[in-house]
Amino acid sequence: MAKNTEIERKFLVKSDAFIAQATTSYEIMQGYLCKDPEKTIRVRIRDARAFLTIKSSLLRDGIAKFEWEKEIDLSDAKELMKICLPGAICKTRYIIEVKGQRTMDNGQRTMDNGQSLKWEVDVFHGRLEGRVLAEIELSDEDEAFERPDWLGEEVTGQPQYYNANM
């Protein structure tokens, strides 16, 4: 996978059963300095840490996106939040660790105990209350993974489910 590449699949969530499987959770507030259809610049505050992120579909094919993220000073992030576009997002993120899978040459799938995948489930608050989305980041677009029972319809590539468009 190319440097600064994010490959993720996104799903609706049909039950709150994921909460019992979560290993951790944290609060996120994020705003956007740029929300162009082909690129975004985001400021994110996660608990006491802050990040500046640039994402773009211009440099990658398929569902892969260019992603550059750097940790920034929390006080700088708070200042940047003041000049973000309207519609800041507040959400609680739950982390669920799962074993990855790999596909053998003969087409059969087997568990790869050395690999760990991570579901990130976002429960939105405020104006987006009631929306719950799950994402899994993969190392390859064709990487296999198990679908938990609480997972609903896949919405990968549907712009209305991008945080920048909510």
PDB file of N, CA and C in Angstrom, residues 91-142:
ATOM      1  N   LYS A  91     -19.013  13.356  18.300  1.00  0.00           N
ATOM      2  CA  LYS A  91     -19.352  11.934  18.290  1.00  0.00           C
ATOM      3  C   LYS A  91     -18.528  11.194  19.333  1.00  0.00           C
ATOM      4  N   THR A  92     -19.037  10.025  19.704  1.00  0.00           N
ATOM      5  CA  THR A  92     -18.293   9.104  20.549  1.00  0.00           C
ATOM      6  C   THR A  92     -17.830   7.976  19.650  1.00  0.00           C
ATOM      7  N   ARG A  93     -16.528   7.686  19.708  1.00  0.00           N
ATOM      8  CA  ARG A  93     -15.974   6.603  18.890  1.00  0.00           C
ATOM      9  C   ARG A  93     -15.669   5.413  19.784  1.00  0.00           C
ATOM     10  N   TYR A  94     -16.156   4.241  19.365  1.00  0.00           N
ATOM     11  CA  TYR A  94     -15.902   2.978  20.048  1.00  0.00           C
ATOM     12  C   TYR A  94     -14.939   2.165  19.186  1.00  0.00           C
ATOM     13  N   ILE A  95     -13.940   1.555  19.815  1.00  0.00           N
ATOM     14  CA  ILE A  95     -12.950   0.746  19.118  1.00  0.00           C
ATOM     15  C   ILE A  95     -13.202  -0.724  19.443  1.00  0.00           C
ATOM     16  N   ILE A  96     -13.323  -1.547  18.396  1.00  0.00           N
ATOM     17  CA  ILE A  96     -13.533  -2.985  18.547  1.00  0.00           C
ATOM     18  C   ILE A  96     -12.420  -3.687  17.784  1.00  0.00           C
ATOM     19  N   GLU A  97     -11.564  -4.409  18.482  1.00  0.00           N
ATOM     20  CA  GLU A  97     -10.459  -5.149  17.855  1.00  0.00           C
ATOM     21  C   GLU A  97     -10.967  -6.525  17.444  1.00  0.00           C
ATOM     22  N   VAL A  98     -10.615  -6.946  16.234  1.00  0.00           N
ATOM     23  CA  VAL A  98     -11.005  -8.272  15.738  1.00  0.00           C
ATOM     24  C   VAL A  98      -9.822  -8.894  15.016  1.00  0.00           C
ATOM     25  N   LYS A  99      -9.844 -10.188  14.896  1.00  0.00           N
ATOM     26  CA  LYS A  99      -8.813 -10.887  14.130  1.00  0.00           C
ATOM     27  C   LYS A  99      -9.095 -10.674  12.650  1.00  0.00           C
ATOM     28  N   GLY A 100      -8.042 -10.503  11.887  1.00  0.00           N
ATOM     29  CA  GLY A 100      -8.178 -10.354  10.438  1.00  0.00           C
ATOM     30  C   GLY A 100      -8.295 -11.710   9.779  1.00  0.00           C
ATOM     31  N   GLN A 101      -8.516 -11.701   8.487  1.00  0.00           N
ATOM     32  CA  GLN A 101      -8.549 -12.925   7.707  1.00  0.00           C
ATOM     33  C   GLN A 101      -7.588 -12.771   6.547  1.00  0.00           C
ATOM     34  N   ARG A 102      -7.186 -13.866   5.988  1.00  0.00           N
ATOM     35  CA  ARG A 102      -6.465 -13.804   4.725  1.00  0.00           C
ATOM     36  C   ARG A 102      -7.054 -14.872   3.819  1.00  0.00           C
ATOM     37  N   THR A 103      -6.919 -14.697   2.550  1.00  0.00           N
ATOM     38  CA  THR A 103      -7.435 -15.658   1.592  1.00  0.00           C
ATOM     39  C   THR A 103      -6.272 -16.497   1.085  1.00  0.00           C
ATOM     40  N   MET A 104      -6.402 -17.781   1.180  1.00  0.00           N
ATOM     41  CA  MET A 104      -5.358 -18.697   0.731  1.00  0.00           C
ATOM     42  C   MET A 104      -5.383 -18.785  -0.794  1.00  0.00           C
ATOM     43  N   ASP A 105      -4.313 -19.305  -1.394  1.00  0.00           N
ATOM     44  CA  ASP A 105      -4.229 -19.434  -2.849  1.00  0.00           C
ATOM     45  C   ASP A 105      -5.361 -20.282  -3.423  1.00  0.00           C
ATOM     46  N   ASN A 106      -5.857 -21.230  -2.653  1.00  0.00           N
ATOM     47  CA  ASN A 106      -6.926 -22.095  -3.143  1.00  0.00           C
ATOM     48  C   ASN A 106      -8.313 -21.469  -2.980  1.00  0.00           C
ATOM     49  N   GLY A 107      -8.353 -20.197  -2.529  1.00  0.00           N
ATOM     50  CA  GLY A 107      -9.625 -19.493  -2.405  1.00  0.00           C
ATOM     51  C   GLY A 107     -10.288 -19.640  -1.050  1.00  0.00           C
ATOM     52  N   GLN A 108      -9.824 -20.560  -0.208  1.00  0.00           N
ATOM     53  CA  GLN A 108     -10.413 -20.728   1.110  1.00  0.00           C
ATOM     54  C   GLN A 108      -9.909 -19.645   2.038  1.00  0.00           C
ATOM     55  N   ARG A 109     -10.763 -19.229   2.942  1.00  0.00           N
ATOM     56  CA  ARG A 109     -10.366 -18.224   3.928  1.00  0.00           C
ATOM     57  C   ARG A 109      -9.935 -18.911   5.206  1.00  0.00           C
ATOM     58  N   THR A 110      -8.941 -18.340   5.831  1.00  0.00           N
ATOM     59  CA  THR A 110      -8.475 -18.855   7.108  1.00  0.00           C
ATOM     60  C   THR A 110      -8.162 -17.675   8.017  1.00  0.00           C
ATOM     61  N   MET A 111      -8.302 -17.847   9.299  1.00  0.00           N
ATOM     62  CA  MET A 111      -7.983 -16.770  10.228  1.00  0.00           C
ATOM     63  C   MET A 111      -6.482 -16.561  10.249  1.00  0.00           C
ATOM     64  N   ASP A 112      -6.071 -15.325  10.293  1.00  0.00           N
ATOM     65  CA  ASP A 112      -4.660 -14.967  10.400  1.00  0.00           C
ATOM     66  C   ASP A 112      -4.463 -14.417  11.810  1.00  0.00           C
ATOM     67  N   ASN A 113      -4.021 -15.248  12.717  1.00  0.00           N
ATOM     68  CA  ASN A 113      -3.901 -14.846  14.117  1.00  0.00           C
ATOM     69  C   ASN A 113      -2.871 -13.755  14.349  1.00  0.00           C
ATOM     70  N   GLY A 114      -1.989 -13.517  13.388  1.00  0.00           N
ATOM     71  CA  GLY A 114      -0.991 -12.478  13.538  1.00  0.00           C
ATOM     72  C   GLY A 114      -1.494 -11.099  13.137  1.00  0.00           C
ATOM     73  N   GLN A 115      -2.668 -11.041  12.564  1.00  0.00           N
ATOM     74  CA  GLN A 115      -3.180  -9.776  12.055  1.00  0.00           C
ATOM     75  C   GLN A 115      -4.388  -9.346  12.889  1.00  0.00           C
ATOM     76  N   SER A 116      -4.454  -8.082  13.185  1.00  0.00           N
ATOM     77  CA  SER A 116      -5.583  -7.554  13.934  1.00  0.00           C
ATOM     78  C   SER A 116      -6.213  -6.421  13.134  1.00  0.00           C
ATOM     79  N   LEU A 117      -7.509  -6.449  13.020  1.00  0.00           N
ATOM     80  CA  LEU A 117      -8.252  -5.375  12.378  1.00  0.00           C
ATOM     81  C   LEU A 117      -9.006  -4.620  13.460  1.00  0.00           C
ATOM     82  N   LYS A 118      -9.418  -3.415  13.129  1.00  0.00           N
ATOM     83  CA  LYS A 118     -10.069  -2.578  14.129  1.00  0.00           C
ATOM     84  C   LYS A 118     -11.305  -1.939  13.514  1.00  0.00           C
ATOM     85  N   TRP A 119     -12.448  -2.172  14.147  1.00  0.00           N
ATOM     86  CA  TRP A 119     -13.673  -1.457  13.799  1.00  0.00           C
ATOM     87  C   TRP A 119     -13.705  -0.171  14.597  1.00  0.00           C
ATOM     88  N   GLU A 120     -14.066   0.912  13.939  1.00  0.00           N
ATOM     89  CA  GLU A 120     -14.323   2.177  14.614  1.00  0.00           C
ATOM     90  C   GLU A 120     -15.799   2.477  14.412  1.00  0.00           C
ATOM     91  N   VAL A 121     -16.543   2.527  15.512  1.00  0.00           N
ATOM     92  CA  VAL A 121     -17.977   2.786  15.439  1.00  0.00           C
ATOM     93  C   VAL A 121     -18.235   4.168  16.029  1.00  0.00           C
ATOM     94  N   ASP A 122     -18.802   5.036  15.213  1.00  0.00           N
ATOM     95  CA  ASP A 122     -19.078   6.417  15.621  1.00  0.00           C
ATOM     96  C   ASP A 122     -20.560   6.597  15.923  1.00  0.00           C
ATOM     97  N   VAL A 123     -20.835   7.047  17.145  1.00  0.00           N
ATOM     98  CA  VAL A 123     -22.190   7.390  17.574  1.00  0.00           C
ATOM     99  C   VAL A 123     -22.240   8.920  17.609  1.00  0.00           C
ATOM    100  N   PHE A 124     -23.029   9.491  16.712  1.00  0.00           N
ATOM    101  CA  PHE A 124     -23.066  10.939  16.547  1.00  0.00           C
ATOM    102  C   PHE A 124     -24.011  11.584  17.554  1.00  0.00           C
ATOM    103  N   HIS A 125     -23.706  12.834  17.889  1.00  0.00           N
ATOM    104  CA  HIS A 125     -24.494  13.592  18.863  1.00  0.00           C
ATOM    105  C   HIS A 125     -24.987  14.890  18.225  1.00  0.00           C
ATOM    106  N   GLY A 126     -25.796  15.617  18.967  1.00  0.00           N
ATOM    107  CA  GLY A 126     -26.282  16.915  18.501  1.00  0.00           C
ATOM    108  C   GLY A 126     -27.201  16.771  17.309  1.00  0.00           C
ATOM    109  N   ARG A 127     -26.967  17.569  16.269  1.00  0.00           N
ATOM    110  CA  ARG A 127     -27.841  17.584  15.099  1.00  0.00           C
ATOM    111  C   ARG A 127     -27.841  16.255  14.337  1.00  0.00           C
ATOM    112  N   LEU A 128     -26.846  15.393  14.597  1.00  0.00           N
ATOM    113  CA  LEU A 128     -26.769  14.085  13.930  1.00  0.00           C
ATOM    114  C   LEU A 128     -27.151  12.934  14.864  1.00  0.00           C
ATOM    115  N   GLU A 129     -27.767  13.274  15.982  1.00  0.00           N
ATOM    116  CA  GLU A 129     -28.176  12.272  16.972  1.00  0.00           C
ATOM    117  C   GLU A 129     -28.942  11.137  16.294  1.00  0.00           C
ATOM    118  N   GLY A 130     -28.594   9.907  16.649  1.00  0.00           N
ATOM    119  CA  GLY A 130     -29.265   8.740  16.089  1.00  0.00           C
ATOM    120  C   GLY A 130     -28.489   8.091  14.947  1.00  0.00           C
ATOM    121  N   ARG A 131     -27.527   8.794  14.367  1.00  0.00           N
ATOM    122  CA  ARG A 131     -26.721   8.222  13.287  1.00  0.00           C
ATOM    123  C   ARG A 131     -25.565   7.449  13.912  1.00  0.00           C
ATOM    124  N   VAL A 132     -25.387   6.207  13.452  1.00  0.00           N
ATOM    125  CA  VAL A 132     -24.299   5.355  13.932  1.00  0.00           C
ATOM    126  C   VAL A 132     -23.667   4.690  12.713  1.00  0.00           C
ATOM    127  N   LEU A 133     -22.358   4.902  12.556  1.00  0.00           N
ATOM    128  CA  LEU A 133     -21.627   4.360  11.410  1.00  0.00           C
ATOM    129  C   LEU A 133     -20.408   3.582  11.890  1.00  0.00           C
ATOM    130  N   ALA A 134     -20.081   2.516  11.175  1.00  0.00           N
ATOM    131  CA  ALA A 134     -18.897   1.713  11.475  1.00  0.00           C
ATOM    132  C   ALA A 134     -17.955   1.753  10.283  1.00  0.00           C
ATOM    133  N   GLU A 135     -16.657   1.817  10.578  1.00  0.00           N
ATOM    134  CA  GLU A 135     -15.627   1.793   9.539  1.00  0.00           C
ATOM    135  C   GLU A 135     -14.590   0.756   9.904  1.00  0.00           C
ATOM    136  N   ILE A 136     -14.033   0.134   8.875  1.00  0.00           N
ATOM    137  CA  ILE A 136     -12.903  -0.766   9.070  1.00  0.00           C
ATOM    138  C   ILE A 136     -11.843  -0.361   8.056  1.00  0.00           C
ATOM    139  N   GLU A 137     -10.619  -0.187   8.547  1.00  0.00           N
ATOM    140  CA  GLU A 137      -9.508   0.191   7.673  1.00  0.00           C
ATOM    141  C   GLU A 137      -8.767  -1.073   7.276  1.00  0.00           C
ATOM    142  N   LEU A 138      -8.530  -1.205   5.972  1.00  0.00           N
ATOM    143  CA  LEU A 138      -7.935  -2.411   5.416  1.00  0.00           C
ATOM    144  C   LEU A 138      -6.584  -2.098   4.779  1.00  0.00           C
ATOM    145  N   SER A 139      -5.772  -3.117   4.604  1.00  0.00           N
ATOM    146  CA  SER A 139      -4.484  -2.925   3.941  1.00  0.00           C
ATOM    147  C   SER A 139      -4.594  -3.111   2.432  1.00  0.00           C
ATOM    148  N   ASP A 140      -5.717  -3.667   1.975  1.00  0.00           N
ATOM    149  CA  ASP A 140      -5.940  -3.916   0.556  1.00  0.00           C
ATOM    150  C   ASP A 140      -7.443  -3.851   0.299  1.00  0.00           C
ATOM    151  N   GLU A 141      -7.854  -3.350  -0.853  1.00  0.00           N
ATOM    152  CA  GLU A 141      -9.286  -3.230  -1.156  1.00  0.00           C
ATOM    153  C   GLU A 141     -10.006  -4.572  -1.131  1.00  0.00           C
ATOM    154  N   ASP A 142      -9.289  -5.668  -1.420  1.00  0.00           N
ATOM    155  CA  ASP A 142      -9.908  -6.994  -1.466  1.00  0.00           C
ATOM    156  C   ASP A 142      -9.707  -7.794  -0.187  1.00  0.00           C
TER     157      ASP A 142
END
